[in-house]
Amino acid sequence: HAGTWFYHCHVNTVLHFEMGLYGLLIVDPPEGFGCPYKGATRHRYDVEKSWVMDDIDPRWHHLAKDAGLCGDDAGLNNFKPKYFMVNGASRSATSTMLGAPTKISAVDGQRVLIRLLNASYSVLGVKIHNLESELISVDGHALAAADRPWSSAKIIKPGEEMFLPSAARHDLWINTAGKVGHHTVEFKYYDWVTKKVHNNGVPGTTFHEGKLETQISVSSRPPV
């Protein structure tokens, strides 16, 4: 059925997933683009964007492709990422370059659908400033669909942090009416064990801190 899906390698998944053997799969309903799920009415959208978040521990990328496959101790229980990305853009890019593959541009009054995939091995925190959003789907299943009367969309308040575990997909719907301006979006990558942002406060690791930002820019509608 229609939704945001995720495929990945199922052979030595722990290592191959880290190597980037995965992808985002979008299934549109019969209504096509602009309708997030079958029969959607209020949640139709004009602008669509996907954000895929990932992290990399460079030590793992020196391992053989079959490392740990037969139960040997290859160190796959010790994940220490140094690089953090959204849609392939990392902190090594300038903020302008980071904005190119991640920035969302809309016109006042347009409705935006954001498909998020946490393809990292971290708990992902996402915070959108100054814009209210609605969580309308989780892991490919609509929360607000007519055939699911037991569930409903969840309101995410401006500045409220939303958390995604590894492999989770969340669809956010935003109405930009009256929200002209540049709105900052924060991504934070939290360590599963310490619950802290990776490399935060560690001397000499500022460049590798698990934080990234992008923007949702809403421009004024041109006069008629």
PDB file of C-alpha atoms in Angstrom:
ATOM      1  CA  HIS A   1       0.000   0.000   0.000  1.00  0.00           C
ATOM      2  CA  ALA A   2       0.977   3.643  -0.346  1.00  0.00           C
ATOM      3  CA  GLY A   3       3.623   4.931   2.031  1.00  0.00           C
ATOM      4  CA  THR A   4       7.308   5.532   2.732  1.00  0.00           C
ATOM      5  CA  TRP A   5       9.253   2.277   2.679  1.00  0.00           C
ATOM      6  CA  PHE A   6      12.834   1.163   3.166  1.00  0.00           C
ATOM      7  CA  TYR A   7      14.809  -1.652   1.589  1.00  0.00           C
ATOM      8  CA  HIS A   8      18.254  -2.925   2.544  1.00  0.00           C
ATOM      9  CA  CYS A   9      20.597  -5.866   2.204  1.00  0.00           C
ATOM     10  CA  HIS A  10      19.588  -8.937   4.217  1.00  0.00           C
ATOM     11  CA  VAL A  11      22.969 -10.675   4.008  1.00  0.00           C
ATOM     12  CA  ASN A  12      25.311  -9.630   6.824  1.00  0.00           C
ATOM     13  CA  THR A  13      22.922  -6.743   7.391  1.00  0.00           C
ATOM     14  CA  VAL A  14      24.778  -5.173  10.319  1.00  0.00           C
ATOM     15  CA  LEU A  15      27.840  -4.439   8.203  1.00  0.00           C
ATOM     16  CA  HIS A  16      26.292  -3.976   4.774  1.00  0.00           C
ATOM     17  CA  PHE A  17      23.664  -1.525   6.055  1.00  0.00           C
ATOM     18  CA  GLU A  18      26.509   0.608   7.396  1.00  0.00           C
ATOM     19  CA  MET A  19      28.211   0.383   3.983  1.00  0.00           C
ATOM     20  CA  GLY A  20      25.205   2.041   2.358  1.00  0.00           C
ATOM     21  CA  LEU A  21      23.378  -0.923   0.849  1.00  0.00           C
ATOM     22  CA  TYR A  22      19.891   0.473   1.343  1.00  0.00           C
ATOM     23  CA  GLY A  23      17.370   2.756  -0.300  1.00  0.00           C
ATOM     24  CA  LEU A  24      14.176   4.718   0.185  1.00  0.00           C
ATOM     25  CA  LEU A  25      11.105   3.418  -1.625  1.00  0.00           C
ATOM     26  CA  ILE A  26       8.050   5.643  -2.096  1.00  0.00           C
ATOM     27  CA  VAL A  27       4.718   4.121  -3.069  1.00  0.00           C
ATOM     28  CA  ASP A  28       2.084   6.615  -4.219  1.00  0.00           C
ATOM     29  CA  PRO A  29      -1.649   5.845  -3.902  1.00  0.00           C
ATOM     30  CA  PRO A  30      -3.892   5.584  -6.989  1.00  0.00           C
ATOM     31  CA  GLU A  31      -4.437   9.349  -6.775  1.00  0.00           C
ATOM     32  CA  GLY A  32      -0.744   9.867  -7.518  1.00  0.00           C
ATOM     33  CA  PHE A  33       1.607  12.668  -6.462  1.00  0.00           C
ATOM     34  CA  GLY A  34       0.123  15.097  -3.983  1.00  0.00           C
ATOM     35  CA  CYS A  35      -1.779  12.480  -2.020  1.00  0.00           C
ATOM     36  CA  PRO A  36       0.227  10.768   0.773  1.00  0.00           C
ATOM     37  CA  TYR A  37      -2.207   7.893   1.293  1.00  0.00           C
ATOM     38  CA  LYS A  38      -5.307   6.520  -0.388  1.00  0.00           C
ATOM     39  CA  GLY A  39      -8.307   8.789   0.003  1.00  0.00           C
ATOM     40  CA  ALA A  40      -6.347  11.592   1.702  1.00  0.00           C
ATOM     41  CA  THR A  41      -8.234  14.861   1.719  1.00  0.00           C
ATOM     42  CA  ARG A  42      -6.873  17.352   4.250  1.00  0.00           C
ATOM     43  CA  HIS A  43      -3.305  16.091   3.997  1.00  0.00           C
ATOM     44  CA  ARG A  44      -2.764  16.636   0.289  1.00  0.00           C
ATOM     45  CA  TYR A  45       0.568  18.298  -0.484  1.00  0.00           C
ATOM     46  CA  ASP A  46       2.200  20.583  -3.063  1.00  0.00           C
ATOM     47  CA  VAL A  47       5.894  20.099  -2.195  1.00  0.00           C
ATOM     48  CA  GLU A  48       7.565  16.790  -1.343  1.00  0.00           C
ATOM     49  CA  LYS A  49      11.001  16.231   0.200  1.00  0.00           C
ATOM     50  CA  SER A  50      12.849  13.196   1.515  1.00  0.00           C
ATOM     51  CA  TRP A  51      15.452  13.435   4.273  1.00  0.00           C
ATOM     52  CA  VAL A  52      17.653  10.359   4.687  1.00  0.00           C
ATOM     53  CA  MET A  53      19.934  10.513   7.729  1.00  0.00           C
ATOM     54  CA  ASP A  54      23.040   8.360   8.072  1.00  0.00           C
ATOM     55  CA  ASP A  55      26.249   8.096  10.099  1.00  0.00           C
ATOM     56  CA  ILE A  56      29.614   6.483   9.355  1.00  0.00           C
ATOM     57  CA  ASP A  57      32.217   4.801  11.510  1.00  0.00           C
ATOM     58  CA  PRO A  58      35.251   4.781   9.146  1.00  0.00           C
ATOM     59  CA  ARG A  59      36.835   1.853  10.999  1.00  0.00           C
ATOM     60  CA  TRP A  60      34.050  -0.439   9.780  1.00  0.00           C
ATOM     61  CA  HIS A  61      34.844   0.396   6.184  1.00  0.00           C
ATOM     62  CA  HIS A  62      38.200  -1.371   6.422  1.00  0.00           C
ATOM     63  CA  LEU A  63      36.550  -4.685   7.300  1.00  0.00           C
ATOM     64  CA  ALA A  64      36.054  -7.545   4.858  1.00  0.00           C
ATOM     65  CA  LYS A  65      32.555  -7.814   3.414  1.00  0.00           C
ATOM     66  CA  ASP A  66      31.943 -11.047   5.348  1.00  0.00           C
ATOM     67  CA  ALA A  67      33.227  -9.741   8.698  1.00  0.00           C
ATOM     68  CA  GLY A  68      31.125 -11.101  11.542  1.00  0.00           C
ATOM     69  CA  LEU A  69      29.013 -13.232   9.209  1.00  0.00           C
ATOM     70  CA  CYS A  70      29.950 -16.516  10.916  1.00  0.00           C
ATOM     71  CA  GLY A  71      29.711 -15.260  14.474  1.00  0.00           C
ATOM     72  CA  ASP A  72      33.330 -14.122  14.716  1.00  0.00           C
ATOM     73  CA  ASP A  73      34.088 -11.066  16.848  1.00  0.00           C
ATOM     74  CA  ALA A  74      34.740  -8.403  14.213  1.00  0.00           C
ATOM     75  CA  GLY A  75      34.075  -5.489  16.559  1.00  0.00           C
ATOM     76  CA  LEU A  76      30.601  -4.782  15.146  1.00  0.00           C
ATOM     77  CA  ASN A  77      29.313  -4.224  18.672  1.00  0.00           C
ATOM     78  CA  ASN A  78      31.475  -1.094  18.932  1.00  0.00           C
ATOM     79  CA  PHE A  79      30.075   1.697  16.769  1.00  0.00           C
ATOM     80  CA  LYS A  80      31.805   5.085  16.997  1.00  0.00           C
ATOM     81  CA  PRO A  81      30.624   7.301  14.104  1.00  0.00           C
ATOM     82  CA  LYS A  82      32.655  10.299  12.990  1.00  0.00           C
ATOM     83  CA  TYR A  83      30.633  11.470   9.996  1.00  0.00           C
ATOM     84  CA  PHE A  84      26.967  12.443   9.943  1.00  0.00           C
ATOM     85  CA  MET A  85      24.897  13.102   6.845  1.00  0.00           C
ATOM     86  CA  VAL A  86      21.522  14.155   5.537  1.00  0.00           C
ATOM     87  CA  ASN A  87      20.921  13.150   1.912  1.00  0.00           C
ATOM     88  CA  GLY A  88      24.653  12.527   1.555  1.00  0.00           C
ATOM     89  CA  ALA A  89      25.690  16.013   2.705  1.00  0.00           C
ATOM     90  CA  SER A  90      27.918  16.105   5.772  1.00  0.00           C
ATOM     91  CA  ARG A  91      29.461  18.725   8.004  1.00  0.00           C
ATOM     92  CA  SER A  92      32.480  18.766   5.673  1.00  0.00           C
ATOM     93  CA  ALA A  93      30.307  20.752   3.233  1.00  0.00           C
ATOM     94  CA  THR A  94      29.589  24.433   3.765  1.00  0.00           C
ATOM     95  CA  SER A  95      26.170  25.371   5.089  1.00  0.00           C
ATOM     96  CA  THR A  96      25.274  26.586   1.610  1.00  0.00           C
ATOM     97  CA  MET A  97      26.252  23.264   0.076  1.00  0.00           C
ATOM     98  CA  LEU A  98      24.422  21.421   2.839  1.00  0.00           C
ATOM     99  CA  GLY A  99      21.299  23.349   1.951  1.00  0.00           C
ATOM    100  CA  ALA A 100      21.371  22.243  -1.675  1.00  0.00           C
ATOM    101  CA  PRO A 101      20.321  18.592  -1.187  1.00  0.00           C
ATOM    102  CA  THR A 102      18.377  19.139   2.034  1.00  0.00           C
ATOM    103  CA  LYS A 103      16.783  22.594   1.947  1.00  0.00           C
ATOM    104  CA  ILE A 104      13.043  22.840   1.342  1.00  0.00           C
ATOM    105  CA  SER A 105      11.609  25.783  -0.594  1.00  0.00           C
ATOM    106  CA  ALA A 106       7.892  26.550  -0.608  1.00  0.00           C
ATOM    107  CA  VAL A 107       5.561  29.448  -1.302  1.00  0.00           C
ATOM    108  CA  ASP A 108       3.294  30.843   1.400  1.00  0.00           C
ATOM    109  CA  GLY A 109       0.233  28.621   1.648  1.00  0.00           C
ATOM    110  CA  GLN A 110       1.740  25.553   0.041  1.00  0.00           C
ATOM    111  CA  ARG A 111       1.534  22.262   1.894  1.00  0.00           C
ATOM    112  CA  VAL A 112       4.759  20.288   2.400  1.00  0.00           C
ATOM    113  CA  LEU A 113       5.240  16.554   2.900  1.00  0.00           C
ATOM    114  CA  ILE A 114       8.587  15.485   4.397  1.00  0.00           C
ATOM    115  CA  ARG A 115       9.538  11.810   4.307  1.00  0.00           C
ATOM    116  CA  LEU A 116      12.184  11.026   6.935  1.00  0.00           C
ATOM    117  CA  LEU A 117      14.269   7.865   7.060  1.00  0.00           C
ATOM    118  CA  ASN A 118      16.699   7.246   9.896  1.00  0.00           C
ATOM    119  CA  ALA A 119      19.292   5.100   8.120  1.00  0.00           C
ATOM    120  CA  SER A 120      21.818   5.717  10.886  1.00  0.00           C
ATOM    121  CA  TYR A 121      22.816   3.536  13.834  1.00  0.00           C
ATOM    122  CA  SER A 122      21.918   6.390  16.180  1.00  0.00           C
ATOM    123  CA  VAL A 123      18.730   7.662  17.754  1.00  0.00           C
ATOM    124  CA  LEU A 124      17.838  10.593  15.529  1.00  0.00           C
ATOM    125  CA  GLY A 125      16.384  13.783  16.982  1.00  0.00           C
ATOM    126  CA  VAL A 126      14.676  16.195  14.564  1.00  0.00           C
ATOM    127  CA  LYS A 127      13.533  19.672  15.586  1.00  0.00           C
ATOM    128  CA  ILE A 128      11.766  22.148  13.273  1.00  0.00           C
ATOM    129  CA  HIS A 129      11.699  25.705  14.584  1.00  0.00           C
ATOM    130  CA  ASN A 130       8.750  28.090  14.119  1.00  0.00           C
ATOM    131  CA  LEU A 131       6.654  25.603  12.148  1.00  0.00           C
ATOM    132  CA  GLU A 132       3.990  23.233  13.405  1.00  0.00           C
ATOM    133  CA  SER A 133       3.885  19.855  11.688  1.00  0.00           C
ATOM    134  CA  GLU A 134       1.718  16.769  11.763  1.00  0.00           C
ATOM    135  CA  LEU A 135       3.063  13.240  11.956  1.00  0.00           C
ATOM    136  CA  ILE A 136       0.705  11.491   9.518  1.00  0.00           C
ATOM    137  CA  SER A 137       2.496   8.183   8.872  1.00  0.00           C
ATOM    138  CA  VAL A 138       4.940   5.864  10.637  1.00  0.00           C
ATOM    139  CA  ASP A 139       6.879   3.066   8.920  1.00  0.00           C
ATOM    140  CA  GLY A 140       4.716   3.172   5.807  1.00  0.00           C
ATOM    141  CA  HIS A 141       1.374   3.115   7.630  1.00  0.00           C
ATOM    142  CA  ALA A 142      -0.863   6.191   7.612  1.00  0.00           C
ATOM    143  CA  LEU A 143      -2.091   7.379  11.006  1.00  0.00           C
ATOM    144  CA  ALA A 144      -4.905   9.515   9.656  1.00  0.00           C
ATOM    145  CA  ALA A 145      -6.412   7.250   6.973  1.00  0.00           C
ATOM    146  CA  ALA A 146     -10.163   6.653   6.909  1.00  0.00           C
ATOM    147  CA  ASP A 147      -9.633   2.893   7.270  1.00  0.00           C
ATOM    148  CA  ARG A 148      -7.719   3.404  10.542  1.00  0.00           C
ATOM    149  CA  PRO A 149     -10.265   5.024  12.873  1.00  0.00           C
ATOM    150  CA  TRP A 150      -8.230   3.963  15.906  1.00  0.00           C
ATOM    151  CA  SER A 151      -5.322   6.242  14.989  1.00  0.00           C
ATOM    152  CA  SER A 152      -4.856   9.909  14.165  1.00  0.00           C
ATOM    153  CA  ALA A 153      -2.161  12.351  13.142  1.00  0.00           C
ATOM    154  CA  LYS A 154       0.078  13.638  15.939  1.00  0.00           C
ATOM    155  CA  ILE A 155       0.771  17.371  16.219  1.00  0.00           C
ATOM    156  CA  ILE A 156       4.456  18.265  16.538  1.00  0.00           C
ATOM    157  CA  LYS A 157       4.756  21.741  18.044  1.00  0.00           C
ATOM    158  CA  PRO A 158       7.321  24.288  16.788  1.00  0.00           C
ATOM    159  CA  GLY A 159      10.689  23.534  18.386  1.00  0.00           C
ATOM    160  CA  GLU A 160       9.545  20.152  19.734  1.00  0.00           C
ATOM    161  CA  GLU A 161      12.115  17.397  19.227  1.00  0.00           C
ATOM    162  CA  MET A 162      10.889  14.231  17.540  1.00  0.00           C
ATOM    163  CA  PHE A 163      12.888  11.011  17.891  1.00  0.00           C
ATOM    164  CA  LEU A 164      13.375   8.228  15.333  1.00  0.00           C
ATOM    165  CA  PRO A 165      15.096   4.914  16.139  1.00  0.00           C
ATOM    166  CA  SER A 166      17.225   3.210  13.509  1.00  0.00           C
ATOM    167  CA  ALA A 167      15.337   2.271  10.309  1.00  0.00           C
ATOM    168  CA  ALA A 168      12.224   4.282  11.281  1.00  0.00           C
ATOM    169  CA  ARG A 169      10.285   6.300   8.730  1.00  0.00           C
ATOM    170  CA  HIS A 170       8.129   9.256   9.666  1.00  0.00           C
ATOM    171  CA  ASP A 171       6.035  11.375   7.291  1.00  0.00           C
ATOM    172  CA  LEU A 172       5.519  14.993   8.360  1.00  0.00           C
ATOM    173  CA  TRP A 173       2.906  17.308   6.855  1.00  0.00           C
ATOM    174  CA  ILE A 174       3.270  21.093   7.142  1.00  0.00           C
ATOM    175  CA  ASN A 175       0.908  23.898   6.142  1.00  0.00           C
ATOM    176  CA  THR A 176       3.071  26.957   5.423  1.00  0.00           C
ATOM    177  CA  ALA A 177       0.219  29.510   5.346  1.00  0.00           C
ATOM    178  CA  GLY A 178       1.333  32.696   7.088  1.00  0.00           C
ATOM    179  CA  LYS A 179       4.816  31.315   7.812  1.00  0.00           C
ATOM    180  CA  VAL A 180       6.988  33.362   5.427  1.00  0.00           C
ATOM    181  CA  GLY A 181      10.661  33.210   6.415  1.00  0.00           C
ATOM    182  CA  HIS A 182      13.598  30.866   6.902  1.00  0.00           C
ATOM    183  CA  HIS A 183      12.971  28.150   9.469  1.00  0.00           C
ATOM    184  CA  THR A 184      15.885  26.195  10.932  1.00  0.00           C
ATOM    185  CA  VAL A 185      15.773  22.413  11.160  1.00  0.00           C
ATOM    186  CA  GLU A 186      18.137  20.633  13.569  1.00  0.00           C
ATOM    187  CA  PHE A 187      19.291  17.029  13.329  1.00  0.00           C
ATOM    188  CA  LYS A 188      20.969  15.415  16.341  1.00  0.00           C
ATOM    189  CA  TYR A 189      22.511  11.937  16.396  1.00  0.00           C
ATOM    190  CA  TYR A 190      22.332  10.373  19.865  1.00  0.00           C
ATOM    191  CA  ASP A 191      24.395   7.447  21.133  1.00  0.00           C
ATOM    192  CA  TRP A 192      22.103   4.518  22.040  1.00  0.00           C
ATOM    193  CA  VAL A 193      24.106   3.782  25.211  1.00  0.00           C
ATOM    194  CA  THR A 194      25.077   7.179  26.627  1.00  0.00           C
ATOM    195  CA  LYS A 195      21.941   8.993  25.307  1.00  0.00           C
ATOM    196  CA  LYS A 196      24.240  11.915  24.441  1.00  0.00           C
ATOM    197  CA  VAL A 197      24.937  13.517  21.069  1.00  0.00           C
ATOM    198  CA  HIS A 198      27.885  11.727  19.476  1.00  0.00           C
ATOM    199  CA  ASN A 199      31.249  13.398  20.125  1.00  0.00           C
ATOM    200  CA  ASN A 200      29.638  16.301  21.991  1.00  0.00           C
ATOM    201  CA  GLY A 201      32.104  18.018  24.290  1.00  0.00           C
ATOM    202  CA  VAL A 202      34.961  15.665  23.471  1.00  0.00           C
ATOM    203  CA  PRO A 203      38.167  17.704  23.011  1.00  0.00           C
ATOM    204  CA  GLY A 204      39.293  17.921  19.397  1.00  0.00           C
ATOM    205  CA  THR A 205      36.100  16.419  17.977  1.00  0.00           C
ATOM    206  CA  THR A 206      33.958  19.518  17.304  1.00  0.00           C
ATOM    207  CA  PHE A 207      34.144  18.827  13.583  1.00  0.00           C
ATOM    208  CA  HIS A 208      32.749  15.339  14.177  1.00  0.00           C
ATOM    209  CA  GLU A 209      29.917  16.339  16.513  1.00  0.00           C
ATOM    210  CA  GLY A 210      26.637  14.619  15.677  1.00  0.00           C
ATOM    211  CA  LYS A 211      24.715  17.761  14.734  1.00  0.00           C
ATOM    212  CA  LEU A 212      23.548  19.125  11.392  1.00  0.00           C
ATOM    213  CA  GLU A 213      21.165  21.846  10.258  1.00  0.00           C
ATOM    214  CA  THR A 214      19.144  22.767   7.202  1.00  0.00           C
ATOM    215  CA  GLN A 215      16.268  25.146   6.405  1.00  0.00           C
ATOM    216  CA  ILE A 216      12.674  25.265   5.318  1.00  0.00           C
ATOM    217  CA  SER A 217      12.285  28.523   3.404  1.00  0.00           C
ATOM    218  CA  VAL A 218       8.813  29.932   2.775  1.00  0.00           C
ATOM    219  CA  SER A 219       8.616  32.824   0.330  1.00  0.00           C
ATOM    220  CA  SER A 220       5.835  35.343  -0.173  1.00  0.00           C
ATOM    221  CA  ARG A 221       3.284  34.630  -2.866  1.00  0.00           C
ATOM    222  CA  PRO A 222       3.805  37.055  -5.775  1.00  0.00           C
ATOM    223  CA  PRO A 223       1.047  39.664  -6.242  1.00  0.00           C
ATOM    224  CA  VAL A 224      -1.658  38.812  -8.737  1.00  0.00           C
TER     225      VAL A 224
END
